[in-house]
Each structure stands twice: as structure tokens, then as C-alpha cells.
Coordinates of C-alpha atoms and ligand atoms in Angstrom, one line a residue:
M1041 CA 17.9 -14.6 -1.6
T1042 CA 14.5 -15.6 -0.2
P1043 CA 11.7 -13.2 -1.4
V1044 CA 10.0 -11.0 0.9
L1045 CA 6.8 -12.1 -0.5
D1046 CA 6.2 -15.4 -2.4
I1047 CA 2.8 -15.5 -4.1
R1048 CA 1.8 -19.0 -5.5
G1049 CA -1.3 -19.9 -7.5
L1050 CA -3.4 -17.3 -5.7
S1051 CA -7.0 -17.0 -6.9
K1052 CA -9.8 -15.1 -5.8
G1053 CA -13.6 -14.6 -6.8
F1054 CA -16.6 -13.1 -5.9
T1055 CA -20.3 -14.6 -5.6
M1056 CA -22.9 -12.5 -6.6
H1057 CA -25.7 -14.0 -4.7
H1058 CA -28.5 -11.9 -6.1
L1059 CA -27.3 -13.2 -9.7
G1060 CA -26.9 -16.8 -8.5
Q1061 CA -23.3 -16.9 -10.0
G1062 CA -19.5 -16.2 -9.4
F1063 CA -16.8 -14.7 -11.3
A1064 CA -12.9 -14.9 -10.8
A1065 CA -11.1 -11.4 -10.0
F1066 CA -7.9 -13.1 -10.8
S1067 CA -7.0 -16.8 -10.9
D1068 CA -3.6 -18.7 -10.5
I1069 CA -1.5 -15.5 -9.9
S1070 CA 2.2 -16.5 -9.0
F1071 CA 5.3 -14.2 -8.6
A1072 CA 7.6 -13.2 -6.0
V1073 CA 9.1 -9.9 -4.6
N1074 CA 12.4 -9.4 -3.2
A1075 CA 13.7 -6.7 -0.6
G1076 CA 14.0 -3.4 -2.3
E1077 CA 12.1 -4.5 -5.4
F1078 CA 9.1 -2.3 -7.0
V1079 CA 6.5 -4.3 -8.9
L1080 CA 4.1 -2.2 -10.7
L1081 CA 0.7 -3.7 -11.2
K1082 CA -1.3 -2.8 -14.5
G1083 CA -4.5 -3.9 -16.2
A1084 CA -7.8 -2.3 -17.3
N1085 CA -10.5 -1.0 -14.9
G1086 CA -11.7 -4.2 -12.9
A1087 CA -8.8 -6.4 -14.0
G1088 CA -8.4 -7.3 -10.2
K1089 CA -5.6 -4.9 -9.3
S1090 CA -7.4 -3.5 -6.0
T1091 CA -8.7 -7.2 -5.2
L1092 CA -5.1 -8.4 -5.6
L1093 CA -3.8 -5.8 -3.2
R1094 CA -6.6 -6.3 -0.7
T1095 CA -6.2 -10.0 -0.9
L1096 CA -2.4 -9.7 -0.1
Y1097 CA -3.1 -7.3 2.9
R1098 CA -5.7 -10.0 3.9
S1099 CA -8.7 -7.6 3.7
Y1100 CA -10.1 -10.6 1.4
L1101 CA -9.5 -14.3 2.0
P1102 CA -8.3 -16.1 -1.4
Q1103 CA -10.1 -19.2 -2.4
A1104 CA -6.8 -20.9 -3.1
G1105 CA -3.0 -20.4 -3.2
Q1106 CA -0.4 -19.3 -0.7
V1107 CA 1.2 -15.9 0.1
L1108 CA 4.3 -16.6 2.1
F1109 CA 5.7 -13.3 3.9
Q1110 CA 9.2 -13.4 5.4
S1111 CA 8.3 -11.8 8.8
A1112 CA 11.0 -10.6 11.3
H1113 CA 9.6 -13.9 13.3
G1114 CA 10.0 -16.4 10.6
P1115 CA 7.8 -17.1 7.4
I1116 CA 4.0 -16.8 7.5
D1117 CA 1.3 -17.5 5.1
L1118 CA -0.7 -14.6 4.8
A1119 CA -3.5 -16.6 3.2
R1120 CA -3.9 -18.6 6.5
A1121 CA -2.6 -16.6 9.3
A1122 CA -4.8 -16.1 12.0
D1123 CA -6.4 -12.7 12.2
I1124 CA -4.5 -11.5 15.2
D1125 CA -1.3 -12.1 13.4
I1126 CA -2.5 -10.1 10.5
T1127 CA -3.4 -7.3 12.9
Y1128 CA 0.2 -7.3 14.4
L1129 CA 1.9 -7.5 10.8
R1130 CA -0.2 -4.4 9.8
Q1131 CA 1.1 -2.6 12.8
T1132 CA 4.8 -3.7 12.3
E1133 CA 5.6 -5.0 8.9
I1134 CA 3.1 -4.5 6.2
G1135 CA 1.8 -1.2 4.9
F1136 CA -1.1 -0.1 2.6
V1137 CA -1.4 3.2 1.1
T1138 CA -4.7 4.2 -0.8
Q1139 CA -6.2 7.4 -1.7
F1140 CA -8.3 7.6 1.2
L1141 CA -7.7 8.9 4.8
V1142 CA -9.7 7.1 7.5
A1143 CA -10.1 10.4 9.7
R1144 CA -11.3 9.7 13.3
P1145 CA -13.5 12.2 15.0
R1146 CA -11.4 14.8 17.3
V1147 CA -8.1 13.4 16.3
S1148 CA -5.8 16.0 15.1
A1149 CA -3.8 15.7 11.8
E1150 CA -0.6 15.5 13.6
A1151 CA -1.8 13.0 16.1
L1152 CA -3.1 10.8 13.4
V1153 CA 0.2 10.8 11.3
A1154 CA 2.6 10.4 14.7
E1155 CA 0.3 7.4 15.8
P1156 CA 2.1 4.6 13.9
L1157 CA 5.2 5.8 15.5
R1158 CA 3.7 6.0 19.0
L1159 CA 2.3 2.4 18.6
A1160 CA 5.9 1.4 17.7
G1161 CA 7.1 3.0 20.9
M1162 CA 8.4 6.4 20.2
A1163 CA 7.9 9.1 22.9
E1164 CA 5.3 11.6 21.8
P1165 CA 7.4 14.7 21.2
E1166 CA 9.7 13.1 18.9
A1167 CA 6.7 11.2 17.1
L1168 CA 5.0 14.5 16.8
D1169 CA 8.2 16.3 15.3
T1170 CA 8.4 13.5 12.9
A1171 CA 4.8 13.9 12.0
R1172 CA 5.1 17.7 11.4
H1173 CA 8.1 16.8 9.3
W1174 CA 6.0 14.6 6.8
L1175 CA 3.1 16.8 6.8
Q1176 CA 5.1 19.5 5.6
T1177 CA 6.8 17.4 3.1
F1178 CA 3.5 16.6 1.5
G1179 CA 2.4 20.0 1.6
V1180 CA -0.1 20.4 4.5
K1181 CA 0.0 23.9 5.8
D1182 CA 1.2 24.2 9.5
T1183 CA -2.1 25.9 10.4
L1184 CA -3.9 22.5 9.7
W1185 CA -1.5 20.5 11.9
P1186 CA -3.4 20.6 15.1
A1187 CA -6.8 20.8 13.2
Y1188 CA -9.3 17.7 12.5
P1189 CA -8.9 16.1 9.1
T1190 CA -12.5 15.2 9.1
T1191 CA -13.3 18.9 7.8
F1192 CA -10.2 19.0 5.2
S1193 CA -10.5 19.0 1.7
G1194 CA -9.9 15.8 -0.4
G1195 CA -6.5 16.7 -1.5
E1196 CA -5.6 17.6 2.1
Q1197 CA -6.8 14.5 3.6
Q1198 CA -4.9 12.5 0.9
K1199 CA -1.7 14.3 2.1
V1200 CA -2.4 13.5 5.7
N1201 CA -3.1 9.9 4.5
L1202 CA 0.2 9.7 2.9
A1203 CA 2.2 11.4 5.7
R1204 CA 0.8 8.6 8.2
A1205 CA 1.1 5.6 5.8
L1206 CA 4.9 6.4 5.0
I1207 CA 6.1 7.8 8.1
R1208 CA 7.7 4.7 9.1
P1209 CA 9.4 2.0 6.9
H1210 CA 7.7 -1.2 6.2
K1211 CA 9.1 -4.5 4.9
L1212 CA 6.2 -4.6 2.5
L1213 CA 4.3 -2.0 1.0
L1214 CA 0.9 -2.1 -1.0
L1215 CA 0.2 1.1 -3.0
D1216 CA -3.4 1.5 -4.6
E1217 CA -3.3 4.5 -6.9
P1218 CA -1.9 6.6 -3.9
T1219 CA -1.2 9.7 -6.4
A1220 CA -4.8 9.8 -7.9
S1221 CA -5.7 13.5 -7.8
L1222 CA -2.8 14.6 -5.9
D1223 CA -0.9 17.9 -7.1
A1224 CA 2.5 17.9 -8.4
N1225 CA 4.5 18.8 -5.6
A1226 CA 2.8 16.1 -3.5
R1227 CA 3.2 13.4 -6.2
A1228 CA 7.0 14.4 -6.3
A1229 CA 7.1 14.4 -2.5
L1230 CA 5.5 10.8 -2.6
V1231 CA 8.0 9.4 -5.2
R1232 CA 11.0 10.7 -3.4
R1233 CA 9.9 9.0 -0.1
L1234 CA 9.2 5.8 -2.0
A1235 CA 12.8 5.9 -3.7
D1236 CA 14.2 6.3 -0.2
L1237 CA 12.2 3.4 1.3
K1238 CA 13.2 1.2 -1.8
A1239 CA 16.8 2.0 -1.2
Q1240 CA 16.2 1.0 2.7
G1241 CA 14.8 -2.4 1.4
T1242 CA 11.1 -2.1 1.3
A1243 CA 9.5 -4.6 -1.1
M1244 CA 6.6 -2.5 -3.0
I1245 CA 3.6 -3.7 -5.2
G1246 CA 1.6 -0.8 -6.5
V1247 CA -0.9 0.4 -8.9
F1248 CA -0.3 4.0 -10.3
H1249 CA -2.8 6.2 -12.1
H1250 CA 0.3 8.1 -13.6
P1251 CA 2.8 5.1 -13.8
G1252 CA 5.4 7.7 -15.4
D1253 CA 6.1 9.2 -11.9
V1254 CA 7.5 6.0 -10.6
E1255 CA 9.1 4.7 -13.9
H1256 CA 12.6 4.9 -12.7
L1257 CA 11.6 2.8 -9.5
I1258 CA 9.9 -0.2 -11.5
D1259 CA 11.7 -3.5 -11.6
R1260 CA 9.0 -5.6 -13.0
V1261 CA 5.5 -5.2 -14.4
I1262 CA 2.7 -7.6 -13.6
D1263 CA -0.2 -7.4 -16.0
L1264 CA -3.6 -8.7 -14.7
T1265 CA -5.2 -8.2 -18.1
P1266 CA -7.0 -11.6 -18.7
N1267 CA -4.8 -13.6 -21.2
A1268 CA -1.8 -11.1 -21.0
P1269 CA 1.7 -12.8 -20.2
L1270 CA 1.7 -12.2 -16.4
Q1271 CA 5.3 -11.1 -16.2
E1272 CA 7.2 -8.6 -18.2
E1273 CA 10.9 -7.9 -17.6
R1274 CA 11.4 -4.0 -16.8
Q1275 CA 13.6 -3.5 -19.9
D1276 CA 10.7 -4.6 -22.3
V1277 CA 8.3 -2.3 -20.9
A1278 CA 7.0 1.1 -22.0
V1279 CA 5.0 2.5 -19.0
Ligands
LIG993 N1 -16.2 -7.0 -2.7 C1 -16.7 -7.1 -3.9 N2 -17.6 -7.8 -4.1 C2 -18.1 -8.2 -5.4 N3 -17.3 -8.0 -6.4 C3 -16.1 -7.3 -6.3 C4 -15.7 -6.7 -5.0 N4 -14.4 -6.1 -5.3 C5 -14.5 -6.2 -6.6 N5 -15.3 -6.7 -7.3 C6 -15.1 -6.9 -8.7 O1 -14.1 -7.6 -9.1 C7 -13.4 -6.9 -10.1 C8 -12.0 -6.5 -10.0 O2 -12.2 -5.2 -9.2 P1 -11.1 -4.3 -8.9 O3 -10.0 -5.3 -8.3 O4 -11.5 -3.2 -8.0 O5 -10.5 -3.8 -10.2 P2 -9.2 -2.9 -10.5 O6 -8.5 -2.3 -9.4 O7 -8.3 -3.7 -11.3 O8 -10.0 -1.7 -11.4 C9 -14.7 -6.2 -10.7 O9 -15.4 -6.5 -11.6 C10 -15.2 -5.5 -9.5 O10 -16.5 -5.2 -9.5
LIG994 MG1 -8.6 -0.4 -8.2

């Protein structure tokens, strides 16, 4: 089976211009993720977990290495793809969930959540119905659905963010601590949704504040701690 994502020799560093020196956030990372596989990234604060996810999402350009993604239109190296192709893949096949909602002025919670379905061509009434289903599932009360999330509490915004990010399946889903500071019900709803998506074949790479929440989903652990053995098989791992 060809992996959904095949990462080869990936390195990313930052230059601190004011200090006149650079450092590596991670270097020479290689691993592959198959359809329906769930890879947990671990490592201390500053180990490079968020930087790796942002590099895979191509928010950062790596200095070296390949990120081969099997898109619906054939293989593409995300490290070298044109920005326009990256934009298209983000709308269709590659999702990224963080703790933070990017709210927009005068866009209601339900419209924001429905937007990925509207962009995929779904008619508005059906997209709104589906959006309301996910807002309900993540515990956003119905009085807030037509309201503007710019005024919501942090936890409410996080739930809107999850509903929007997970409303449609992706081939590849990147997750950066999506459960940090969520209440128990929303965490449970998130884990159920991830299990569903995994069963539908989504490949996932994620960092979790409470890895115990997703323990039953984890196939492999990648440890970004410097000098740690990179890959551990699931059965050897206590999370
Ligand atoms: N845009 C950036 N510019 C400079 N340094 C950065 C940038 N992003 C992250 N870093 C640094 O890279 C290292 C890894 O950060 P990060 O990937 O956020 O770690 P983690 O998510 O594992 O806690 C840290 O030392 C951080 O300060
Ligand atoms: Mg991080």
C-alpha cells in the first residue's frame, strides 16, 4: 500500500537574525503514514512538534527533505508544491486542527462551520443543517449558532473551531493539541469523531495534551525529543 504521506529526510531550522545564529527545530525526520493510521507526536515543550505539523501543512518551508502526499490527482511533494496547489489541497484533502478559531467579523458560528461544505459544493440548507449538528455535538448551545464567534468565550470558540475543522473528512488530518482546555464532553465528542474519521480512512498526525484520550486510536508514536529513537511501535508504548 502506498502511504498517504511519506516524509523523507525532513529538516527545518530557524535563523535568529538578531542573534546572528540559527538552530534546528528538527532534522532528518523520516516516517510514513498510511490511510486510517494515527500517529502520535510526542516530545517536550520546544521539541519541534508544532513546527513539524506547520511544515507538513506548508505554513513553513523546510530546508531539506520531501513530503510526498498521495492526492486525488496523483503524488505531490508538499515541500516543493506551488502555493496555489497547497491552497487547493487545504480546501479539499488536508485538514489542520488547532486550539484556535480564526473568527471573522459578522460571520455567524453556523455559517463559519458550514463554509467548508459550501466550498465543496453543498447546497446552503443542507450545509447549515450539518453545521448545526456538529455545533450541537461539540456542545455549543443553540442560541449561539446564529451569533458571531468573535464575542464567544475561549472554550466556545474552540468548539466552533472543532466543528468547522472536522465537518468534512480529509485524506490527511494534522492536529495540534486540539483538546487543550476543552471540557470533558467536548473532548469525548472529538475523540468519537476522530475514531469515525480513522475508520473512514483519514491518515492523522497529532499532538495531544492528554494522550490518554486517544490511546485506543494510536498506531505509532514519533518522539521528537533530541536523541530519542524516532519511532516506537505502539505495543511498546505507554502514553
Ligand atoms: N517562527 C519561528 N521563529 C523562530 N523560532 C521558532 C518559530 N517557531 C518555533 N520556533 C522555535 O522552534 C522550537 C520548536 O518550537 P515548537 O515546534 O513550537 O515546539 P513544540 O510544539 O514541540 O512545543 C522552539 O524553540 C521555538 O521557540
Ligand atoms: Mg506546540
